[in-house]
């Protein structure tokens, strides 16, 4: 078989600025050893996120010019509404400026206060919005997702037995909603099967609990279903996505991921009364019904991106390019979450930096080491992001320490990725030379964004 190549040509390029090791030492120190605080031009390969960092297509840029900037009833909105309806089958479609705006509106409206929101895994902004609405988020991950080495086709699945047990114990009236994240971002970018979504729906339906989908990476998830779930091999991505959404009462979406847009999102649902409440809040916080927090040109770019992302040549390349990194790491025995998922590689920082205890933040140490070695920026998903403090001030660590290297869509070529693998391997070979960190400043919520660190000697 021939190499699976990038299914695009490059028409417009951006320079990468190179820095020396000595310069990076200084830059990292000035950024308080937090990659979020490094200036983007000081990064060689930026794998901080796949969100809003995609390369838009020439069609999307043409759409930007075509954008109808009318305050009300813009043509761009109707093109956007049409494709979202085709994919989700949902009649009420509410544009927002990004995913967390959809979450804020949804959780402030559904009456979540004092209740639980259950999930396969809530993304960090989703959990923050659940908590901000006075509810408690609970992750019920499937057993096979807990070991990074276990190879299973759908490690993003929700544990349906745990869902049933939770409802039995707390009562259905205490559960505000169930929300399934596809693919499961904080759980390793792993997909959720159609069978699992169907089984969750059946439980929700019997208790009248609404089921929502956090749909950021719906097309990548649909492609994994096509590849791995019996009965879906000959179906189109649109058909699979449509079926996936058919189980849900609504969805939140960040168009910054699987719509190749630099900004955008939406909230879609089947319940007209809930939609009316959401729209009332939309007008106060985002904007009028037909633009949400977006310009007409953004709606146009999202509408076009949603069609492009369902192209199977693109999805084949996308999934293969992530798998390719995994194969490179395997050659060095470097630990990461297996199998590779849809949008990122998740290094197992706890094992990679096995000489650094969790309260010295091995994930943060790995992030800093990757930057120093090769100017690569990733994000810690471990004790910095999810750690909590016990009453005595000691750290309560999450089950696993990860570093996510998210791959922006259509941005980097195979040689960029080869370079990334070389840098990871170089850091792995000298890993015992890197020490841990201590936090010198942290905000009360979502601390990973702005926390400051100091290396331990
Ligand atoms: N849900 C999931 C699963 C996400 O991955 C994100 C964002 C959001 C919701 C929120 O969307 O950023 O448009 O407000 N994830 C980015 C990331 C930030 O890096 O994974 P948003």
Coordinates of N, CA and C in Angstrom, one line a residue, residues 118-124 126-127 138-142 145 155-159 179-188 192 214 386:
X118 N -24.1 13.6 34.6 CA -23.3 12.4 34.4 C -22.8 12.4 33.0
X119 N -21.6 11.8 32.9 CA -20.9 11.8 31.6 C -19.9 10.6 31.5
X120 N -19.5 10.3 30.2 CA -18.3 9.4 30.1 C -17.1 10.2 30.6
X121 N -16.9 11.4 30.2 CA -15.9 12.3 30.8 C -16.2 13.7 30.4
X122 N -16.4 14.6 31.4 CA -16.7 16.0 31.1 C -15.3 16.6 30.7
X123 N -15.4 17.5 29.7 CA -14.2 18.3 29.4 C -14.1 19.3 30.5
X124 N -12.9 19.9 30.7 CA -12.7 20.8 31.8 C -13.6 22.0 31.8
X126 N -16.5 22.2 30.5 CA -17.9 21.7 30.7 C -18.1 21.4 32.2
X127 N -17.1 20.8 32.8 CA -17.2 20.6 34.2 C -17.3 21.9 35.0
X138 N -20.2 14.2 37.2 CA -19.6 12.9 37.6 C -19.3 12.1 36.4
X139 N -18.0 11.6 36.3 CA -17.5 10.8 35.2 C -17.7 9.4 35.4
X140 N -18.3 8.7 34.5 CA -18.5 7.2 34.6 C -17.9 6.6 33.4
X141 N -16.6 6.4 33.5 CA -15.8 5.9 32.4 C -15.8 4.4 32.3
X142 N -15.8 3.8 31.2 CA -15.8 2.4 31.1 C -14.5 1.8 31.6
X145 N -11.1 1.9 29.8 CA -10.4 3.2 29.6 C -9.4 3.4 30.7
X155 N -12.7 3.0 23.8 CA -12.3 3.3 25.2 C -13.0 4.6 25.7
X156 N -13.7 5.2 24.8 CA -14.4 6.5 25.2 C -15.8 6.2 25.8
X157 N -16.2 4.9 25.8 CA -17.6 4.5 26.2 C -17.8 4.9 27.7
X158 N -19.2 5.1 27.9 CA -19.6 5.3 29.3 C -19.9 4.0 29.9
X159 N -19.7 3.9 31.2 CA -20.0 2.6 32.0 C -21.5 2.6 32.2
X179 N -24.5 13.6 29.6 CA -23.8 14.2 28.4 C -22.7 13.4 28.0
X180 N -22.7 12.9 26.8 CA -21.6 12.0 26.3 C -20.7 12.9 25.4
X181 N -19.4 12.8 25.7 CA -18.4 13.6 24.9 C -17.8 12.7 23.8
X182 N -18.0 13.1 22.6 CA -17.4 12.4 21.4 C -16.5 13.3 20.7
X183 N -15.3 12.7 20.4 CA -14.6 11.7 21.1 C -14.3 12.1 22.5
X184 N -13.9 11.2 23.3 CA -13.7 11.5 24.7 C -12.3 12.2 24.9
X185 N -12.4 13.5 24.9 CA -11.1 14.3 24.9 C -10.2 14.0 26.1
X186 N -10.8 14.3 27.3 CA -9.9 14.1 28.5 C -9.6 12.7 28.7
X187 N -10.3 11.8 28.1 CA -10.0 10.3 28.3 C -9.1 9.8 27.2
X188 N -8.4 10.6 26.5 CA -7.4 10.1 25.5 C -7.9 10.2 24.1
X192 N -16.5 6.7 21.1 CA -17.6 6.1 21.8 C -18.4 5.3 20.7
X214 N -21.8 16.1 23.6 CA -20.8 17.1 23.4 C -20.1 16.7 22.1
X386 N -6.2 18.7 37.0 CA -7.3 18.1 37.7 C -7.1 17.8 39.2

